[in-house]
JSON list of C-alpha atoms in Angstrom, two decimals:
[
{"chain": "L", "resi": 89, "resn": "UNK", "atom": "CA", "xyz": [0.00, 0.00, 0.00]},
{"chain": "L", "resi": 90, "resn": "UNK", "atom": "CA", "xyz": [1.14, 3.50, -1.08]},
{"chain": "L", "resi": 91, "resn": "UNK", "atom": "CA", "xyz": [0.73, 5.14, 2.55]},
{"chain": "L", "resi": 92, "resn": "UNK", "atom": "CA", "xyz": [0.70, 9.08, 0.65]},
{"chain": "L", "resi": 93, "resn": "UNK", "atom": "CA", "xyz": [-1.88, 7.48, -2.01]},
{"chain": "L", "resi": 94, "resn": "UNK", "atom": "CA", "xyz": [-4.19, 5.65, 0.85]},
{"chain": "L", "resi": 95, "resn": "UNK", "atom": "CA", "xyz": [-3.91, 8.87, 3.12]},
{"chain": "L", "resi": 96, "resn": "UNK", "atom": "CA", "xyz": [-5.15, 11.75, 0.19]},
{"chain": "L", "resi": 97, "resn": "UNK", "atom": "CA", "xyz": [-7.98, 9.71, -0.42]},
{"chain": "L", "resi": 98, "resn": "UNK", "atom": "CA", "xyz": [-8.72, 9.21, 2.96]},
{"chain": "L", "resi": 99, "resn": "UNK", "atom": "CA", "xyz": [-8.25, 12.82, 3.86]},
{"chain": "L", "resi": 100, "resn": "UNK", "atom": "CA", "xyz": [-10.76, 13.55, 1.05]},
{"chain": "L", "resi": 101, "resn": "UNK", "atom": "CA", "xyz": [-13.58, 10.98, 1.92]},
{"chain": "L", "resi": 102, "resn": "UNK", "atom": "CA", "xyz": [-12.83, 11.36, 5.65]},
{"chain": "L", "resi": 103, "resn": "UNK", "atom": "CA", "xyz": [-13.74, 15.63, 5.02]},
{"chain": "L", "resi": 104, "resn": "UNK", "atom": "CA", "xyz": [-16.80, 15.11, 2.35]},
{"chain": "L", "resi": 105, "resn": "UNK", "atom": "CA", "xyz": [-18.10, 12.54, 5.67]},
{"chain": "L", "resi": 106, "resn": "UNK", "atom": "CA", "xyz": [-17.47, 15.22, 8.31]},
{"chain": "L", "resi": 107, "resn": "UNK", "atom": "CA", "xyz": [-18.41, 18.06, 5.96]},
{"chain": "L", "resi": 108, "resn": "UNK", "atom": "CA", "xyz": [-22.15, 16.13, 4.74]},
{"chain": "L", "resi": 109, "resn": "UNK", "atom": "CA", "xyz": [-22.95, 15.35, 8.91]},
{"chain": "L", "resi": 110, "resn": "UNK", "atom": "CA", "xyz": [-22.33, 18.95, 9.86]},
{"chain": "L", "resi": 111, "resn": "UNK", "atom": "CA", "xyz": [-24.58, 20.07, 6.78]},
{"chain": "L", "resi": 112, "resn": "UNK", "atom": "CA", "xyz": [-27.84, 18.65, 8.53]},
{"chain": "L", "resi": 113, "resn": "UNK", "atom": "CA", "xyz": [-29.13, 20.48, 11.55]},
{"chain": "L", "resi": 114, "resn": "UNK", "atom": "CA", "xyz": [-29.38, 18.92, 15.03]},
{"chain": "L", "resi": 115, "resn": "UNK", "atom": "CA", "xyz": [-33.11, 17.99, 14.56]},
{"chain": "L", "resi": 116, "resn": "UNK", "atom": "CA", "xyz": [-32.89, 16.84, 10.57]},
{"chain": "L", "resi": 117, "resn": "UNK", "atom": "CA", "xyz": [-29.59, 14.99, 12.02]},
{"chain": "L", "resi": 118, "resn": "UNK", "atom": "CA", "xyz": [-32.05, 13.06, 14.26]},
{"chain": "L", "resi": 119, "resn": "UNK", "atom": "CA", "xyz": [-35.01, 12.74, 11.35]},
{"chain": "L", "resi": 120, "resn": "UNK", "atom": "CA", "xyz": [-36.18, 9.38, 9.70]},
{"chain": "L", "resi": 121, "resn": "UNK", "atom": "CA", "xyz": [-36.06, 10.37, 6.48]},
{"chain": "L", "resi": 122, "resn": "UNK", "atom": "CA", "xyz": [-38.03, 7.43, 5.30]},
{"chain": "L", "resi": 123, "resn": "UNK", "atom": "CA", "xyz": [-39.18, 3.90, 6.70]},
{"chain": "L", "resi": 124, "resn": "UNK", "atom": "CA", "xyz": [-36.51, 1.57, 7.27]},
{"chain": "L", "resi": 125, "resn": "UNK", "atom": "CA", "xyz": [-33.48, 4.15, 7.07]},
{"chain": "L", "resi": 126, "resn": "UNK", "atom": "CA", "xyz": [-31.37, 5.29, 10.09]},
{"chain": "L", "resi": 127, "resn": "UNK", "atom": "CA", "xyz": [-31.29, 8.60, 10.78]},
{"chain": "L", "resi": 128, "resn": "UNK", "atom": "CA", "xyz": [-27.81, 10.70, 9.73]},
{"chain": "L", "resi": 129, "resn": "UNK", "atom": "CA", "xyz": [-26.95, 10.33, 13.13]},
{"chain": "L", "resi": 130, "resn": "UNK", "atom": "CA", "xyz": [-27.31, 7.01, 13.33]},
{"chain": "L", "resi": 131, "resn": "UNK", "atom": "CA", "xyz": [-24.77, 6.44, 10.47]},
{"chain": "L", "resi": 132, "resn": "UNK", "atom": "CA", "xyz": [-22.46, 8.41, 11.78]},
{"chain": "L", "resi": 133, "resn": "UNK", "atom": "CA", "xyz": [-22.60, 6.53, 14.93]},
{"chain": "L", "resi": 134, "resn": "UNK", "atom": "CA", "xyz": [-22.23, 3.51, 12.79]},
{"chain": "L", "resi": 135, "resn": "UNK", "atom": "CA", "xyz": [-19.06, 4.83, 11.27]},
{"chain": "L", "resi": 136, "resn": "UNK", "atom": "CA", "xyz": [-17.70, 5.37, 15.18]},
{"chain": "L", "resi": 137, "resn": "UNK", "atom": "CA", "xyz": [-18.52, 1.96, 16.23]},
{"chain": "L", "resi": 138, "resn": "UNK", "atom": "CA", "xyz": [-17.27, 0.46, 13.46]},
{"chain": "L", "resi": 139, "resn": "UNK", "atom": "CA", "xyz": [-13.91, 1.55, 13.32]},
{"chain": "L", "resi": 140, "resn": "UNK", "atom": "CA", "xyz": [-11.00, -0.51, 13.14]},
{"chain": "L", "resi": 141, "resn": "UNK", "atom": "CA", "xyz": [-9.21, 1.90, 15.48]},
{"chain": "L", "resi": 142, "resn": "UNK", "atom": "CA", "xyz": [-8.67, -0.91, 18.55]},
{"chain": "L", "resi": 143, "resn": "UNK", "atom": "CA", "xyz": [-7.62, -3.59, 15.97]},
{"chain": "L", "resi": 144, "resn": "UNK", "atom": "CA", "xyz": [-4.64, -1.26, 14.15]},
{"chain": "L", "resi": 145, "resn": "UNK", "atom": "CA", "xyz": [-3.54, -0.67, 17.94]},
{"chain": "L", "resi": 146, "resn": "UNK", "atom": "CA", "xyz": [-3.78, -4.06, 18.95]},
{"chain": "L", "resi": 147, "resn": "UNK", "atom": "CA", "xyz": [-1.93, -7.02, 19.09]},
{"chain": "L", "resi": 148, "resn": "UNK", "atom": "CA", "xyz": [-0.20, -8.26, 15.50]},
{"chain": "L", "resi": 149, "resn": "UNK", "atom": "CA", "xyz": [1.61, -11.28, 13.60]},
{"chain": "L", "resi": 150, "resn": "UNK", "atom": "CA", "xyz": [3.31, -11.60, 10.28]},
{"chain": "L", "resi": 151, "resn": "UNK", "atom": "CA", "xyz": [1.71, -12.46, 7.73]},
{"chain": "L", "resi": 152, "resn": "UNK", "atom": "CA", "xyz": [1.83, -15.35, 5.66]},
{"chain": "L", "resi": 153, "resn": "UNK", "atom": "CA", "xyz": [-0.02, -13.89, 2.28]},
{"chain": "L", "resi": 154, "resn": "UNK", "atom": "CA", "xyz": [-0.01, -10.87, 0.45]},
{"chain": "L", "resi": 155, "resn": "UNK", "atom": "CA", "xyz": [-1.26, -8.13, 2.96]},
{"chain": "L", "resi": 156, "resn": "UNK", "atom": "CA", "xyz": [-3.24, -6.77, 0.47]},
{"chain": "L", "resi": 157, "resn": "UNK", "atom": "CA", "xyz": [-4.55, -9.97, -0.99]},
{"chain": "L", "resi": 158, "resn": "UNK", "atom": "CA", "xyz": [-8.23, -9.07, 0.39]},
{"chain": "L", "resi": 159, "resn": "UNK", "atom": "CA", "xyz": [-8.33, -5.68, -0.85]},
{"chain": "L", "resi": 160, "resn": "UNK", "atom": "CA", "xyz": [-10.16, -5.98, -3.73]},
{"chain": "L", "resi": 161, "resn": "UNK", "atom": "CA", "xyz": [-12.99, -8.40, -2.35]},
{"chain": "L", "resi": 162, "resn": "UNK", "atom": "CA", "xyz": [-14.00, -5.28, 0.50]},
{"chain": "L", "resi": 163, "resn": "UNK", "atom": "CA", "xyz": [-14.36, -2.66, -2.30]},
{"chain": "L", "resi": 164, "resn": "UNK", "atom": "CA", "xyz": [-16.42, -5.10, -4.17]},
{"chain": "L", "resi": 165, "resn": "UNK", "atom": "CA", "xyz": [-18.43, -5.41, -1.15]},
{"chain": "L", "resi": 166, "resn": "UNK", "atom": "CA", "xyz": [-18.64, -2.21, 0.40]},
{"chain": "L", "resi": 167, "resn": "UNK", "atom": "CA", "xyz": [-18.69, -0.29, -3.14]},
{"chain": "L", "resi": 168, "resn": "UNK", "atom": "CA", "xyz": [-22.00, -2.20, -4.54]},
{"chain": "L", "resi": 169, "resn": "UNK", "atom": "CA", "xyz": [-24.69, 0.02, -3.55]},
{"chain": "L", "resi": 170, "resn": "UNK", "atom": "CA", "xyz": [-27.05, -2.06, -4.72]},
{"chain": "L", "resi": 171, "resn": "UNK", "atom": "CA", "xyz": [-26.74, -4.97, -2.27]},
{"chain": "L", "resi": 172, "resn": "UNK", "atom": "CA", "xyz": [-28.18, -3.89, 1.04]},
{"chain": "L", "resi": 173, "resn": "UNK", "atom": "CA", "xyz": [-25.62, -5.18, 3.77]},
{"chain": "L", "resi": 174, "resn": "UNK", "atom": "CA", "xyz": [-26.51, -6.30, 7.04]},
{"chain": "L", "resi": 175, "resn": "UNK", "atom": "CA", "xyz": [-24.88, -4.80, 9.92]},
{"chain": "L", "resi": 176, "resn": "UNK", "atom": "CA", "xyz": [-23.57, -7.13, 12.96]},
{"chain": "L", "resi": 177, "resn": "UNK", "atom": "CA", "xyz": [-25.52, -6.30, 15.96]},
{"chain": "L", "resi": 178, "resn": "UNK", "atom": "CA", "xyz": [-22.13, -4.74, 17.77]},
{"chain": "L", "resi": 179, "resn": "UNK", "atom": "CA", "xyz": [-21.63, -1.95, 15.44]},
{"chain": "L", "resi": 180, "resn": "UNK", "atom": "CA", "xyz": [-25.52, -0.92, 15.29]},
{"chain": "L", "resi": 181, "resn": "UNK", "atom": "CA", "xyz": [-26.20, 2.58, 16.12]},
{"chain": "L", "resi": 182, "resn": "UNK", "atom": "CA", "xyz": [-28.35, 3.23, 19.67]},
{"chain": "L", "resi": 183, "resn": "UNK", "atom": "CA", "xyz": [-31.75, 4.71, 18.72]},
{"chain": "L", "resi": 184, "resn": "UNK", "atom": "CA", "xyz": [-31.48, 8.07, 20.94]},
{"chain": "L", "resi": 185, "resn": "UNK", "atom": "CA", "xyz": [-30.78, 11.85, 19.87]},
{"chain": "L", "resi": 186, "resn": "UNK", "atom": "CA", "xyz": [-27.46, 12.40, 18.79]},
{"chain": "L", "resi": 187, "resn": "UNK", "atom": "CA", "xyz": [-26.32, 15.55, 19.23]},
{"chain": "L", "resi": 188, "resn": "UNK", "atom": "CA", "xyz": [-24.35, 17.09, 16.35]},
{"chain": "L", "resi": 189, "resn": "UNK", "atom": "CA", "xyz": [-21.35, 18.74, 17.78]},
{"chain": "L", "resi": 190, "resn": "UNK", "atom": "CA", "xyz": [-20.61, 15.54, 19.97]},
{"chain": "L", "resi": 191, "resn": "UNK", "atom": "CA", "xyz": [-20.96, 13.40, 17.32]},
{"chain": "L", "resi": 192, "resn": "UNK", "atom": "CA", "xyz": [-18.75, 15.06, 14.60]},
{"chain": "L", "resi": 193, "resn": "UNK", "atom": "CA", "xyz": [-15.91, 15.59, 17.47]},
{"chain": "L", "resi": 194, "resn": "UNK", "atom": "CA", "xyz": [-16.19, 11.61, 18.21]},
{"chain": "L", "resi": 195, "resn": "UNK", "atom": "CA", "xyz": [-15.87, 10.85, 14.64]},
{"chain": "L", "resi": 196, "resn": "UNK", "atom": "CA", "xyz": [-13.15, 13.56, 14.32]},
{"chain": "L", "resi": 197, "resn": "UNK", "atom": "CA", "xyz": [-11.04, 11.61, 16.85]},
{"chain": "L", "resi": 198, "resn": "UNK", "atom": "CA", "xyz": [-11.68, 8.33, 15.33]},
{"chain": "L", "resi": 199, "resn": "UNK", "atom": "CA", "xyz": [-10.68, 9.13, 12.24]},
{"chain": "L", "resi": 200, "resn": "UNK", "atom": "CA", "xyz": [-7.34, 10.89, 13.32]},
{"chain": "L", "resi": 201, "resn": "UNK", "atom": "CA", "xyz": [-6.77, 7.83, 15.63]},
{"chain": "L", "resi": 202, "resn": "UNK", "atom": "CA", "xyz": [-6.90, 5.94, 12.55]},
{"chain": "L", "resi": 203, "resn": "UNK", "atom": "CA", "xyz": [-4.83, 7.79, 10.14]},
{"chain": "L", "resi": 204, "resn": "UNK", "atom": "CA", "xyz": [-2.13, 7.85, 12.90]},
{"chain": "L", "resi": 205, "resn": "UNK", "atom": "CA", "xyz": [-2.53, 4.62, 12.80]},
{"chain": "L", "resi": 206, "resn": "UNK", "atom": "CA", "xyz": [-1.72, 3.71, 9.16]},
{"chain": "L", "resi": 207, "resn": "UNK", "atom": "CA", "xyz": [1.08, 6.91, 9.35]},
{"chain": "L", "resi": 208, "resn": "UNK", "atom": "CA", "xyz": [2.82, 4.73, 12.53]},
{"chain": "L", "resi": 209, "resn": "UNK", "atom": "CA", "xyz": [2.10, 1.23, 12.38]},
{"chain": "L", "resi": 210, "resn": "UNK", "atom": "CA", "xyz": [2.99, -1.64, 10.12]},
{"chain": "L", "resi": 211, "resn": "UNK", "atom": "CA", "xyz": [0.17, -2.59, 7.86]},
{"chain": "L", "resi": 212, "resn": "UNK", "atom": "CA", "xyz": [1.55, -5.56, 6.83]},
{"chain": "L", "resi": 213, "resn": "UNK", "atom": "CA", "xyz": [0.97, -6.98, 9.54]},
{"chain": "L", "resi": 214, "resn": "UNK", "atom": "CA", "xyz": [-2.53, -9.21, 10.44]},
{"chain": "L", "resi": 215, "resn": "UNK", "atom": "CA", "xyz": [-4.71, -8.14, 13.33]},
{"chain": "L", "resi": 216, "resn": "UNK", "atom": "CA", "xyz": [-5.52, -11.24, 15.15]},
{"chain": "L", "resi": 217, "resn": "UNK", "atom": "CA", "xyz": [-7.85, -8.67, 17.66]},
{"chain": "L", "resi": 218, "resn": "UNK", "atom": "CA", "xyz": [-11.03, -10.02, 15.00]},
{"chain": "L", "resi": 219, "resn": "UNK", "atom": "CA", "xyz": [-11.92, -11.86, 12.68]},
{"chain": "L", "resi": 220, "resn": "UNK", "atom": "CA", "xyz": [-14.37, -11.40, 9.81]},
{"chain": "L", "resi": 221, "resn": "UNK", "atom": "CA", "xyz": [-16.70, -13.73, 9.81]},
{"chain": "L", "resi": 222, "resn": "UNK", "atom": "CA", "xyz": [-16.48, -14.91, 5.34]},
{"chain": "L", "resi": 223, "resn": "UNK", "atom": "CA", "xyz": [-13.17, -13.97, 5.44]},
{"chain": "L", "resi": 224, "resn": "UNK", "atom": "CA", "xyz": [-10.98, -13.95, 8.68]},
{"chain": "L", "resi": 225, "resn": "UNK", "atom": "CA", "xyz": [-8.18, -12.01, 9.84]},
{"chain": "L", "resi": 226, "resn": "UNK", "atom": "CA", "xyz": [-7.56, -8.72, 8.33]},
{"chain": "L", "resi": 227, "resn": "UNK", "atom": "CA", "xyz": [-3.73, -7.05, 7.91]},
{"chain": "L", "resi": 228, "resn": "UNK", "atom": "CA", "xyz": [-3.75, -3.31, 9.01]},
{"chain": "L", "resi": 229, "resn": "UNK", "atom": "CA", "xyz": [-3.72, -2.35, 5.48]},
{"chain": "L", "resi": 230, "resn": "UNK", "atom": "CA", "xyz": [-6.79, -4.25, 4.39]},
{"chain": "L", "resi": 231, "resn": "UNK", "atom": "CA", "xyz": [-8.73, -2.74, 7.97]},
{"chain": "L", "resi": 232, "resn": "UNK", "atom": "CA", "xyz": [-7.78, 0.14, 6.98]},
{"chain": "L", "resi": 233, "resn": "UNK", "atom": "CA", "xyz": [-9.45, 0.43, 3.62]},
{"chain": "L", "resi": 234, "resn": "UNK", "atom": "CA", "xyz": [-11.83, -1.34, 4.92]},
{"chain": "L", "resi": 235, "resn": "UNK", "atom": "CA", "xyz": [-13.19, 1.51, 6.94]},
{"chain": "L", "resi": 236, "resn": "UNK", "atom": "CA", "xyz": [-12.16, 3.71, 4.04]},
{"chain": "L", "resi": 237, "resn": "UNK", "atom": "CA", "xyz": [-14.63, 1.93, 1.38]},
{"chain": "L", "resi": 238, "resn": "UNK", "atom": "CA", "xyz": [-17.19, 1.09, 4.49]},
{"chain": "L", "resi": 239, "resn": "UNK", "atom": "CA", "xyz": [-16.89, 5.29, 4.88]},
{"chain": "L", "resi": 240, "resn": "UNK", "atom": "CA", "xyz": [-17.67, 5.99, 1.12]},
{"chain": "L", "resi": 241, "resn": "UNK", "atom": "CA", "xyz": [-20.49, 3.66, 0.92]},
{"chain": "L", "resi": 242, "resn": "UNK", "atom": "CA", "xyz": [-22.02, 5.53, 3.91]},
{"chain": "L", "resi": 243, "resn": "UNK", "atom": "CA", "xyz": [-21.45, 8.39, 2.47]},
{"chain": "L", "resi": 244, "resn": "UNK", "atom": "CA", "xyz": [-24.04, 7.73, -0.27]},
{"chain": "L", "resi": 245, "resn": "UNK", "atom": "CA", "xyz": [-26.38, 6.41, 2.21]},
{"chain": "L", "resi": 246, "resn": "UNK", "atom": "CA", "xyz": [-25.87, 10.18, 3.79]},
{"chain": "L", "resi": 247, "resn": "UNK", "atom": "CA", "xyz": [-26.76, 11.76, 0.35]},
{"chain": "L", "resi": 248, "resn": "UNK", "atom": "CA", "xyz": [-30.10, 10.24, 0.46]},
{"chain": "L", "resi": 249, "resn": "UNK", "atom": "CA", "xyz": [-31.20, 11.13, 3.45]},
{"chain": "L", "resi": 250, "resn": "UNK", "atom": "CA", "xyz": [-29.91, 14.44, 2.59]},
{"chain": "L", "resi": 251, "resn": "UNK", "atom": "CA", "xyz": [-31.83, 14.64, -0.54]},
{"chain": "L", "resi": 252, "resn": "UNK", "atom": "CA", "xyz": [-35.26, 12.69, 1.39]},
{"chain": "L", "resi": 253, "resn": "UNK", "atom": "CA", "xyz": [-34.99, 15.49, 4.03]},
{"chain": "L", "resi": 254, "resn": "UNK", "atom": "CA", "xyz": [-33.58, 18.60, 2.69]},
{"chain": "L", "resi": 255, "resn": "UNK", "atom": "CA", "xyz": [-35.53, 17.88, -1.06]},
{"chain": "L", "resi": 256, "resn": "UNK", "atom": "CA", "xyz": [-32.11, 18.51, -3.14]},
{"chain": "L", "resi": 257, "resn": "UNK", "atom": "CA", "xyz": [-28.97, 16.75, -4.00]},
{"chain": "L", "resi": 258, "resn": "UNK", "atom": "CA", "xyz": [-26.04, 17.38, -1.58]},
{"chain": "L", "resi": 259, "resn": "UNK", "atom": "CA", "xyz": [-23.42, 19.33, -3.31]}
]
């Protein structure tokens, strides 16, 4: 992994995230924009609890393959917005208010906690702190664009509710 490459583009998508959540206000942040959807607070949430943040700090190995060899597979995944995906029940957002400020300064932290993360740490290297459940142990470099491609895919999800709520197309 090209570490300057990886970082621009997570820079980018990690500002166009923060950027879209602090467009809504604190009640459309907390607004079902239509049945079945979380709210934009709920997905940002999501994006918190989901981090790999604890498993790029945690304990390591070598690995034995290429540490990028699953790469590909999680953008196919996480990049078809057409297949709904099912979150596990640990990384579900709590149904309560979230409150804007607090939310965007959680995420804010995340995310740098993460980026120091790929700047500092080997991402060769497999996290043995988890374990997908189709396709096991992750390297640091393939949890990290993990969250970058799980990111961009919410990202769209945000653009809907922006457009269901505020009745126009994010820009």
């Amino acid at each position: 992994m090209n570490k300057q490459t990886f970082l621009q583009e997570f820079d980018h998508t990690c500002s166009t995230l923060l950027e879209l959540l602090s467009s809504f206000s604190q009640e459309q942040l907390n607004t079902v924009p239509f049945a079945g959807s979380w709210t934009a607070g709920q997905v940002g949430r999501h994006l918190q609890k989901g981090s790999p943040e604890e498993l790029l700090y945690g304990p390591v190995r070598p690995t034995e393959r290429q540490p990028d060899e699953k790469v590909e597979e999680l953008k196919m995944i996480f990049l078809d917005f057409e297949t709904r995906l099912q979150s596990p029940d640990f990384v579900l957002p709590e149904d309560v208010t979230y409150h804007k400020e607090a939310l965007v300064s959680a995420l804010q932290h995340t995310i740098a906690r993460v980026r120091a993360a790929v700047e500092s740490r080997d991402m060769s290297a497999t996290c043995t702190g988890f374990a997908l459940p189709t396709m096991g142990e992750l390297t640091g470099e393939e949890w990290a664009i993990f969250y970058l491609v799980h990111i961009q895919r919410h990202i769209q999800q945000l653009k809907r509710i922006y457009k269901a709520i505020m009745g126009k197309v994010y820009a």
